mmCIF file of C-alpha atoms in Angstrom:
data_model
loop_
_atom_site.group_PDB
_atom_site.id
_atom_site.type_symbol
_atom_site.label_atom_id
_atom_site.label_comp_id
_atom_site.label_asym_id
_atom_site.label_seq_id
_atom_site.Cartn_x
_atom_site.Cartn_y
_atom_site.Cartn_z
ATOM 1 C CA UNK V 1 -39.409 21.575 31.164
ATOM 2 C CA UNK V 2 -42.674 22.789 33.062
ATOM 3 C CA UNK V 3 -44.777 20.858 34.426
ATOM 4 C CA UNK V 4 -48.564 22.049 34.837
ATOM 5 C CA UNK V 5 -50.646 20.676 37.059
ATOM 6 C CA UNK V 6 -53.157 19.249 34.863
ATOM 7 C CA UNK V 7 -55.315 15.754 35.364
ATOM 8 C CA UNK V 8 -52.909 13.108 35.602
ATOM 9 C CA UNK V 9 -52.448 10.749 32.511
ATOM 10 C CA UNK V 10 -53.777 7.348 32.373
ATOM 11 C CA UNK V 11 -51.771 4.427 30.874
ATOM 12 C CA UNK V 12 -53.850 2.918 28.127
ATOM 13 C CA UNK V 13 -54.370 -0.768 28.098
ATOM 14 C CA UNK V 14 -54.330 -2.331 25.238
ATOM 15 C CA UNK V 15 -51.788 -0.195 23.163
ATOM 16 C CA UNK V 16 -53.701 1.902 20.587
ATOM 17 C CA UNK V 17 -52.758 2.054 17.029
ATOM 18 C CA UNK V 18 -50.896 5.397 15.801
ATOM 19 C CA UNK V 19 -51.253 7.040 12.955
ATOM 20 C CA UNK V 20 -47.589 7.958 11.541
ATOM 21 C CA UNK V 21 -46.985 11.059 9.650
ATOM 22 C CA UNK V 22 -43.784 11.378 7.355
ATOM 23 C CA UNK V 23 -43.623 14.910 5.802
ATOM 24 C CA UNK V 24 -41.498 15.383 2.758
ATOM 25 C CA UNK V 25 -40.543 17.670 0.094
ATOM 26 C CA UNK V 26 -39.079 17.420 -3.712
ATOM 27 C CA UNK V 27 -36.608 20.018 -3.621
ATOM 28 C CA UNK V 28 -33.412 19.662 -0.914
ATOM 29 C CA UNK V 29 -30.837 22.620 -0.647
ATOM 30 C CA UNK V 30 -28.346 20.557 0.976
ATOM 31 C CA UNK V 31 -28.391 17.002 0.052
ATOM 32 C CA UNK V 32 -30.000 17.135 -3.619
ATOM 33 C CA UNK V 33 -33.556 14.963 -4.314
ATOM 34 C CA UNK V 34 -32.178 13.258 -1.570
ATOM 35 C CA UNK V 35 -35.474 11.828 -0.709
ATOM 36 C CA UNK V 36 -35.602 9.706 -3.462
ATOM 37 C CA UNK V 37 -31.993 9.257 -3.982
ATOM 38 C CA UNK V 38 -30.846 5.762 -3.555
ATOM 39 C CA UNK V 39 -29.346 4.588 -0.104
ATOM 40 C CA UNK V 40 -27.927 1.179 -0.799
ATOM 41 C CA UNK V 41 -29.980 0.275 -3.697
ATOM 42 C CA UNK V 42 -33.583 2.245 -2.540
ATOM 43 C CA UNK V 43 -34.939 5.072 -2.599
ATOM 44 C CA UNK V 44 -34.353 7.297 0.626
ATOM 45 C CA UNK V 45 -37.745 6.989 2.066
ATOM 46 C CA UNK V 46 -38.884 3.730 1.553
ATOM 47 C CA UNK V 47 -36.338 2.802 4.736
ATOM 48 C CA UNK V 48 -38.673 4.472 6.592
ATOM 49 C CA UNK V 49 -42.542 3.572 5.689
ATOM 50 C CA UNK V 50 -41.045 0.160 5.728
ATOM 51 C CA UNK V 51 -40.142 0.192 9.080
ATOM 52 C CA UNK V 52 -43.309 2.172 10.306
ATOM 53 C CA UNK V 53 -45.219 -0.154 8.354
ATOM 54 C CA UNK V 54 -43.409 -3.547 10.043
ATOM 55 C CA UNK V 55 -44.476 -1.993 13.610
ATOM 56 C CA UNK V 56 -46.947 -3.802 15.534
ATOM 57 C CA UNK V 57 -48.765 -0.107 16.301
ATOM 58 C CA UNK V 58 -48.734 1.656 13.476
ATOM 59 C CA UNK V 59 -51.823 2.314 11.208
ATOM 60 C CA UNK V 60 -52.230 4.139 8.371
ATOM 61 C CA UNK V 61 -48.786 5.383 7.017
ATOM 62 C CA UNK V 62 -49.413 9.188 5.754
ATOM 63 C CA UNK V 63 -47.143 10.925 3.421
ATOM 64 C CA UNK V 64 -47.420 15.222 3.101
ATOM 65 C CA UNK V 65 -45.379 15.818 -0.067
ATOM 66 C CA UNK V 66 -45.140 18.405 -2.759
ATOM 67 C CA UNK V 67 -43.382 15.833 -5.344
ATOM 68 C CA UNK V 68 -45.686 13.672 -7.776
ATOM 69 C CA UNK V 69 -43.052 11.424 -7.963
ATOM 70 C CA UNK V 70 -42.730 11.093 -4.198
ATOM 71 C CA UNK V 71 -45.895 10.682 -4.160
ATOM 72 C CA UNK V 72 -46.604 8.294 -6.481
ATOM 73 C CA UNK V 73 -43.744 5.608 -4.787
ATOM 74 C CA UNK V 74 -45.693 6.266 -1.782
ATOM 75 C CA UNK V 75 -48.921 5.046 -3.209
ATOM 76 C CA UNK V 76 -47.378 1.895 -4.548
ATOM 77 C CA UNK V 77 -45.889 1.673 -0.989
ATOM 78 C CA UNK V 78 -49.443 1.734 0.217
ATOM 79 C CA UNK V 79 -49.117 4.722 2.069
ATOM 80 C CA UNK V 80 -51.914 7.514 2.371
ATOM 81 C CA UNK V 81 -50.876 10.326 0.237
ATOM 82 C CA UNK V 82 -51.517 14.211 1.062
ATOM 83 C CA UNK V 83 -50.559 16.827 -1.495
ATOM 84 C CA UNK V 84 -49.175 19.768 -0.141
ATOM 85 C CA UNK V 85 -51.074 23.131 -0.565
ATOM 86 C CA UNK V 86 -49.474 26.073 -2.560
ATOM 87 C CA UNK V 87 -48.725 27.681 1.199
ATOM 88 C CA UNK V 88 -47.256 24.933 2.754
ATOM 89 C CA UNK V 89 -44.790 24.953 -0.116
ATOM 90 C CA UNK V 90 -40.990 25.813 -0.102
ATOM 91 C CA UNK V 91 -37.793 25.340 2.145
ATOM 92 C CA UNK V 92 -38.660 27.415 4.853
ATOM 93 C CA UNK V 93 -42.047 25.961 5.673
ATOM 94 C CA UNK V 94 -41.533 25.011 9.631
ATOM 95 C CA UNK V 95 -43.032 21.434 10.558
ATOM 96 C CA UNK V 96 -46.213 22.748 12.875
ATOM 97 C CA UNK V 97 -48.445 24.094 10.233
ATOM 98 C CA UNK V 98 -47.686 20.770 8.195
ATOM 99 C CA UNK V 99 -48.292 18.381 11.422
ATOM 100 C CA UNK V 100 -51.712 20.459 11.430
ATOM 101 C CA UNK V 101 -52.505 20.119 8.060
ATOM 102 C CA UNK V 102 -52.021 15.929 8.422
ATOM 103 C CA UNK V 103 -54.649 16.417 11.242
ATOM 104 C CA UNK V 104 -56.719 18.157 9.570
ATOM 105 C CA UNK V 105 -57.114 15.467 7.243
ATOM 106 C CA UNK V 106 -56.992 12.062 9.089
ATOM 107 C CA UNK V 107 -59.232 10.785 11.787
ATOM 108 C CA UNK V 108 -56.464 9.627 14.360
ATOM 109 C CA UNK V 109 -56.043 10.016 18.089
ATOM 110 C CA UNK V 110 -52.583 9.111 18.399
ATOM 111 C CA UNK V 111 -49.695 10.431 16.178
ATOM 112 C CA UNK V 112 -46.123 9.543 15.748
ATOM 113 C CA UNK V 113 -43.905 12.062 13.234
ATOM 114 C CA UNK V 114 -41.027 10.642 11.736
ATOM 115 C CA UNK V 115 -38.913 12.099 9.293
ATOM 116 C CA UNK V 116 -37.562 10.089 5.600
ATOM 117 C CA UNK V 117 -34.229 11.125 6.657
ATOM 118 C CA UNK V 118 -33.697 8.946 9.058
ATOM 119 C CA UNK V 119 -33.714 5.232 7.498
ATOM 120 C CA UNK V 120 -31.334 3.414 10.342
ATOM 121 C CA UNK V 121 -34.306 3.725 12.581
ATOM 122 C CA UNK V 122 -35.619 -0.092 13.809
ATOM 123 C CA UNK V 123 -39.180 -1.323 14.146
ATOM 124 C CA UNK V 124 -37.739 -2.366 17.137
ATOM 125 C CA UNK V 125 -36.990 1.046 18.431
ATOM 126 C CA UNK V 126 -40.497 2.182 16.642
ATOM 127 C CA UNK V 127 -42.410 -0.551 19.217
ATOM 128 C CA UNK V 128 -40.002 0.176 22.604
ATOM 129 C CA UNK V 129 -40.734 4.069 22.046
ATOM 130 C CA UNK V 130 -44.263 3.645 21.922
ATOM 131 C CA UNK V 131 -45.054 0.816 24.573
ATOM 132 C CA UNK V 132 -42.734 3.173 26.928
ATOM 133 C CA UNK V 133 -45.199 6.143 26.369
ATOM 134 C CA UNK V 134 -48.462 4.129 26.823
ATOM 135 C CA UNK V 135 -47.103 2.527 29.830
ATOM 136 C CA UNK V 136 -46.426 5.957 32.035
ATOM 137 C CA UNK V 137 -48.709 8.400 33.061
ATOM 138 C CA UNK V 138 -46.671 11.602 33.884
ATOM 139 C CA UNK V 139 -45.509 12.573 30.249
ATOM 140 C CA UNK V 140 -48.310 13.844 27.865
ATOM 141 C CA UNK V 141 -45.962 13.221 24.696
ATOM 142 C CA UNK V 142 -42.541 11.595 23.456
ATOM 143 C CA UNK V 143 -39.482 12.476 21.923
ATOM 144 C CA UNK V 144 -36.469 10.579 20.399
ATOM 145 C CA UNK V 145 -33.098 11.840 22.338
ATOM 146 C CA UNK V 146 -29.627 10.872 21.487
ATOM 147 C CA UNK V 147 -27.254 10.770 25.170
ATOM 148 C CA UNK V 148 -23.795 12.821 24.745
ATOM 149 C CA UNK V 149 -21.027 12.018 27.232
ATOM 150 C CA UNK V 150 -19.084 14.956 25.837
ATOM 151 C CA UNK V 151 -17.404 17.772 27.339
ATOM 152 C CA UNK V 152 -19.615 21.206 26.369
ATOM 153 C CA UNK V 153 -19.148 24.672 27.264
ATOM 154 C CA UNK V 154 -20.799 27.729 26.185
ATOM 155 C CA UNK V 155 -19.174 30.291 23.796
ATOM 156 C CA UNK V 156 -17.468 32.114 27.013
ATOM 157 C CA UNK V 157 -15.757 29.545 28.063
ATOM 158 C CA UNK V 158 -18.423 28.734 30.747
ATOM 159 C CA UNK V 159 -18.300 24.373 30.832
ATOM 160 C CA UNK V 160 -21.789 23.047 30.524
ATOM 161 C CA UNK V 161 -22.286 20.178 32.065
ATOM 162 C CA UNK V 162 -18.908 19.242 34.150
ATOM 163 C CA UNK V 163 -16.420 20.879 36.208
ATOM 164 C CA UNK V 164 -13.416 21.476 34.287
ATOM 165 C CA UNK V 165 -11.442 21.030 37.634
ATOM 166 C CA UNK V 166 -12.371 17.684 38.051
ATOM 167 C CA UNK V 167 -11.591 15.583 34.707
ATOM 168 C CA UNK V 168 -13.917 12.843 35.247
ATOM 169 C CA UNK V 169 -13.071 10.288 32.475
ATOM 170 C CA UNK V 170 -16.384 11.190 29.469
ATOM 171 C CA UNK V 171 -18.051 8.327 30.027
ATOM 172 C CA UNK V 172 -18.913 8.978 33.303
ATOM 173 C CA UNK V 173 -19.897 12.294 32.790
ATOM 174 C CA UNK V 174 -24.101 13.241 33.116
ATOM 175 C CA UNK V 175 -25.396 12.862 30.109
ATOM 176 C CA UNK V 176 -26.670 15.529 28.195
ATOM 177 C CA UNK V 177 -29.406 14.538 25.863
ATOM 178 C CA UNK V 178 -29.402 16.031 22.084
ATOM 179 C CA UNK V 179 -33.069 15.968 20.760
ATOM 180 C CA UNK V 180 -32.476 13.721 17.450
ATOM 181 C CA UNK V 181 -35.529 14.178 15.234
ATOM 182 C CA UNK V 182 -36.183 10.701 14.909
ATOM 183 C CA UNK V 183 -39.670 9.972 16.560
ATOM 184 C CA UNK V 184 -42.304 12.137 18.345
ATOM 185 C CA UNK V 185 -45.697 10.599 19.707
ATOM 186 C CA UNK V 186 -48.027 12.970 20.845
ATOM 187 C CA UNK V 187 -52.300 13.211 20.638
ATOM 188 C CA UNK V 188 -54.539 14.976 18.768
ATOM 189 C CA UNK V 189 -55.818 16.547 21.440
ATOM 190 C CA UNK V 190 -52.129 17.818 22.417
ATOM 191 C CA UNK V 191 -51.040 19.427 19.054
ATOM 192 C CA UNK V 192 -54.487 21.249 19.236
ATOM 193 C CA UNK V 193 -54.248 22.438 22.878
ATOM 194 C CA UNK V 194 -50.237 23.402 22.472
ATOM 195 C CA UNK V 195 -49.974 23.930 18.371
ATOM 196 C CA UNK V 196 -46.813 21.839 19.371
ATOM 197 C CA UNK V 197 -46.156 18.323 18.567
ATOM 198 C CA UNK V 198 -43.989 18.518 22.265
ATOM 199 C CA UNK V 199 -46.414 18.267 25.123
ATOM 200 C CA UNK V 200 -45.952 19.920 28.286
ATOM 201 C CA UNK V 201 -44.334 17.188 29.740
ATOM 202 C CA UNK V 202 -42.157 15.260 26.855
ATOM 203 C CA UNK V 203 -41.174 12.110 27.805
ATOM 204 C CA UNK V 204 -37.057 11.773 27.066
ATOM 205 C CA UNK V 205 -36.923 8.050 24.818
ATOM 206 C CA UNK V 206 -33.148 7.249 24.508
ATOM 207 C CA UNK V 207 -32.028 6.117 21.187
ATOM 208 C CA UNK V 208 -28.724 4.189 20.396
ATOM 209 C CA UNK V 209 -26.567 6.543 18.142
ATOM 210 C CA UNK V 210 -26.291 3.520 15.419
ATOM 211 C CA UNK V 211 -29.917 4.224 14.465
ATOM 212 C CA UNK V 212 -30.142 8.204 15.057
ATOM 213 C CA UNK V 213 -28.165 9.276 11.991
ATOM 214 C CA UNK V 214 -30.371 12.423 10.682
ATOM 215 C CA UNK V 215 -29.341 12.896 7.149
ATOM 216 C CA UNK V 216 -28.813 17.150 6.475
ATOM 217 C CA UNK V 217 -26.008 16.972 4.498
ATOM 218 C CA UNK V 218 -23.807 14.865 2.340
ATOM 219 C CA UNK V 219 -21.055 13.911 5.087
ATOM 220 C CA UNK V 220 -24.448 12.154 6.962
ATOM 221 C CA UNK V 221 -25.458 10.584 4.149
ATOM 222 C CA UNK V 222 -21.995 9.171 3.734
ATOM 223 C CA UNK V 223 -22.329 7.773 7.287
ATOM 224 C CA UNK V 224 -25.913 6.725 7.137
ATOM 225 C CA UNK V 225 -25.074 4.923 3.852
ATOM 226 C CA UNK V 226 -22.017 3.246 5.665
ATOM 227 C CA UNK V 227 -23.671 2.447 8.873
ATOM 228 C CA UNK V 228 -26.687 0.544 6.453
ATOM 229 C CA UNK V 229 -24.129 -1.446 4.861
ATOM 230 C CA UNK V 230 -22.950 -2.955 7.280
ATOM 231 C CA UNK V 231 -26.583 -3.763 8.580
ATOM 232 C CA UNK V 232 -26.979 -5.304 5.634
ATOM 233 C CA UNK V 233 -23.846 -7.466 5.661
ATOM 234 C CA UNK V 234 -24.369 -8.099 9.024
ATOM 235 C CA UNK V 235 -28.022 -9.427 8.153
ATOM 236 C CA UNK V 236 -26.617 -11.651 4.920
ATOM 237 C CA UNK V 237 -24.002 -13.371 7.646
ATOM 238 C CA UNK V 238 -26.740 -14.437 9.766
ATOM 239 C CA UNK V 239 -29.272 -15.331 7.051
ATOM 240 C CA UNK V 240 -26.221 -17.628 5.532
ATOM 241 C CA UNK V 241 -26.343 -21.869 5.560
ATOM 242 C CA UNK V 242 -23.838 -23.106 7.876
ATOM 243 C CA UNK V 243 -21.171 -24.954 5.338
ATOM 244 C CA UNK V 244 -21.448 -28.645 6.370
ATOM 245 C CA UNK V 245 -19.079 -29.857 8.725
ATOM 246 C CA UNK V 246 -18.858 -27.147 10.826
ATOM 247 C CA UNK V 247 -20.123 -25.326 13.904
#
């Protein structure tokens, strides 16, 4: 991406807190009420704010949603709750003009966008991602990216990213870096300069591909749903009493 030469970035010291912003609707074309639809026993979104709310560095947790019952879970969540205007309504609303209409209503500096549909995210992933931003000084913003070792080529034929001459095994192929949807921290002062939550200069955060399962349609939430099971059973095992007599 460009980079402008612009004042140089300072790292800020202590972390600040972030204001997160989780924009969601009632209606789904693709995966029905899926935002409320139960994913191992809860409610879609509640993965989500729970995580956002564990994180050392988040604030206020706000919720843009057209749904009153969305919005009333997210109360008794303790999120803050912003009702979607008439125009900001509908399926084909893109995210900008809701990002600005979250602004437009909080006080924050710092913003990190998230998305319900992605409940395998960790705290732990929440904190990394945002310590890495505040600790640089070259990247004005910061977005989640999921790294392919796969073989691509373009619709001629044309490979994208090796040399089909050399067959170097896929893992040690470059890798190319899929933009995931799962986190983006950026500033007020960004979105208003750019109308973009992406920066001029995006920091690239890696994310392991266990936690950046974006839920569009049903065969994702079949795998998100099956990836959080086994978290869970995972988590039981560990949080079980050693039987006596061994170990």
């Amino acid at each position: 991406m460009c980079i402008r030469p612009e004042p140089k970035l300072v790292p800020l010291s202590p972390i600040p807190q972030v204001t997160a912003l989780v924009p969601m609707k009632g209606h789904s074309e693709r995966v029905p009420g899926k935002n409320v639809r139960p994913l191992c026993g809860r409610p879609l979104f509640h993965w989500i704010v729970e995580t956002l709310q564990q994180s050392r560095y988040v604030g206020d947790v706000v919720v843009n949603t057209d749904s009153p019952t969305i919005a009333a879970q997210a109360r008794e969540l303790g999120c803050v709750v912003l009702e979607r205007p008439a125009e900001l309504r509908g399926d084909t609303v893109p995210i900008q003009p809701l990002i600005a209409h979250d602004l437009a209503h909080t006080a924050g500096k710092w913003y990190l966008q998230t998305h319900s549909t992605n409940p395998l995210v960790t705290t732990e992933t929440v904190d990394r991602a945002v310590e890495a931003f505040f600790a640089q000084a070259e990247h004005d913003s910061l977005m989640t990216v999921t790294p392919l070792h796969t073989r691509f080529y373009w619709p001629d034929g044309r490979a994208v990213n090796h040399d089909p001459m050399v067959l170097l095994r896929t893992q040690d192929l470059p890798p190319v870096y899929e933009e995931n949807s799962c986190l983006y921290l950026f500033s007020r002062a960004v979105f208003e300069r750019r109308g973009h939550r992406l920066g001029d200069r995006p920091l690239l955060f890696p994310m392991d591909r266990f936690e950046a399962v974006d839920i569009d349609e049903e065969f994702d939430w079949a795998v998100a749903e099956a990836l959080m099971r086994q978290r869970l059973g995972a988590a039981a095992l560990q949080r079980a009493p050693v039987p006596a007599g061994v170990g």
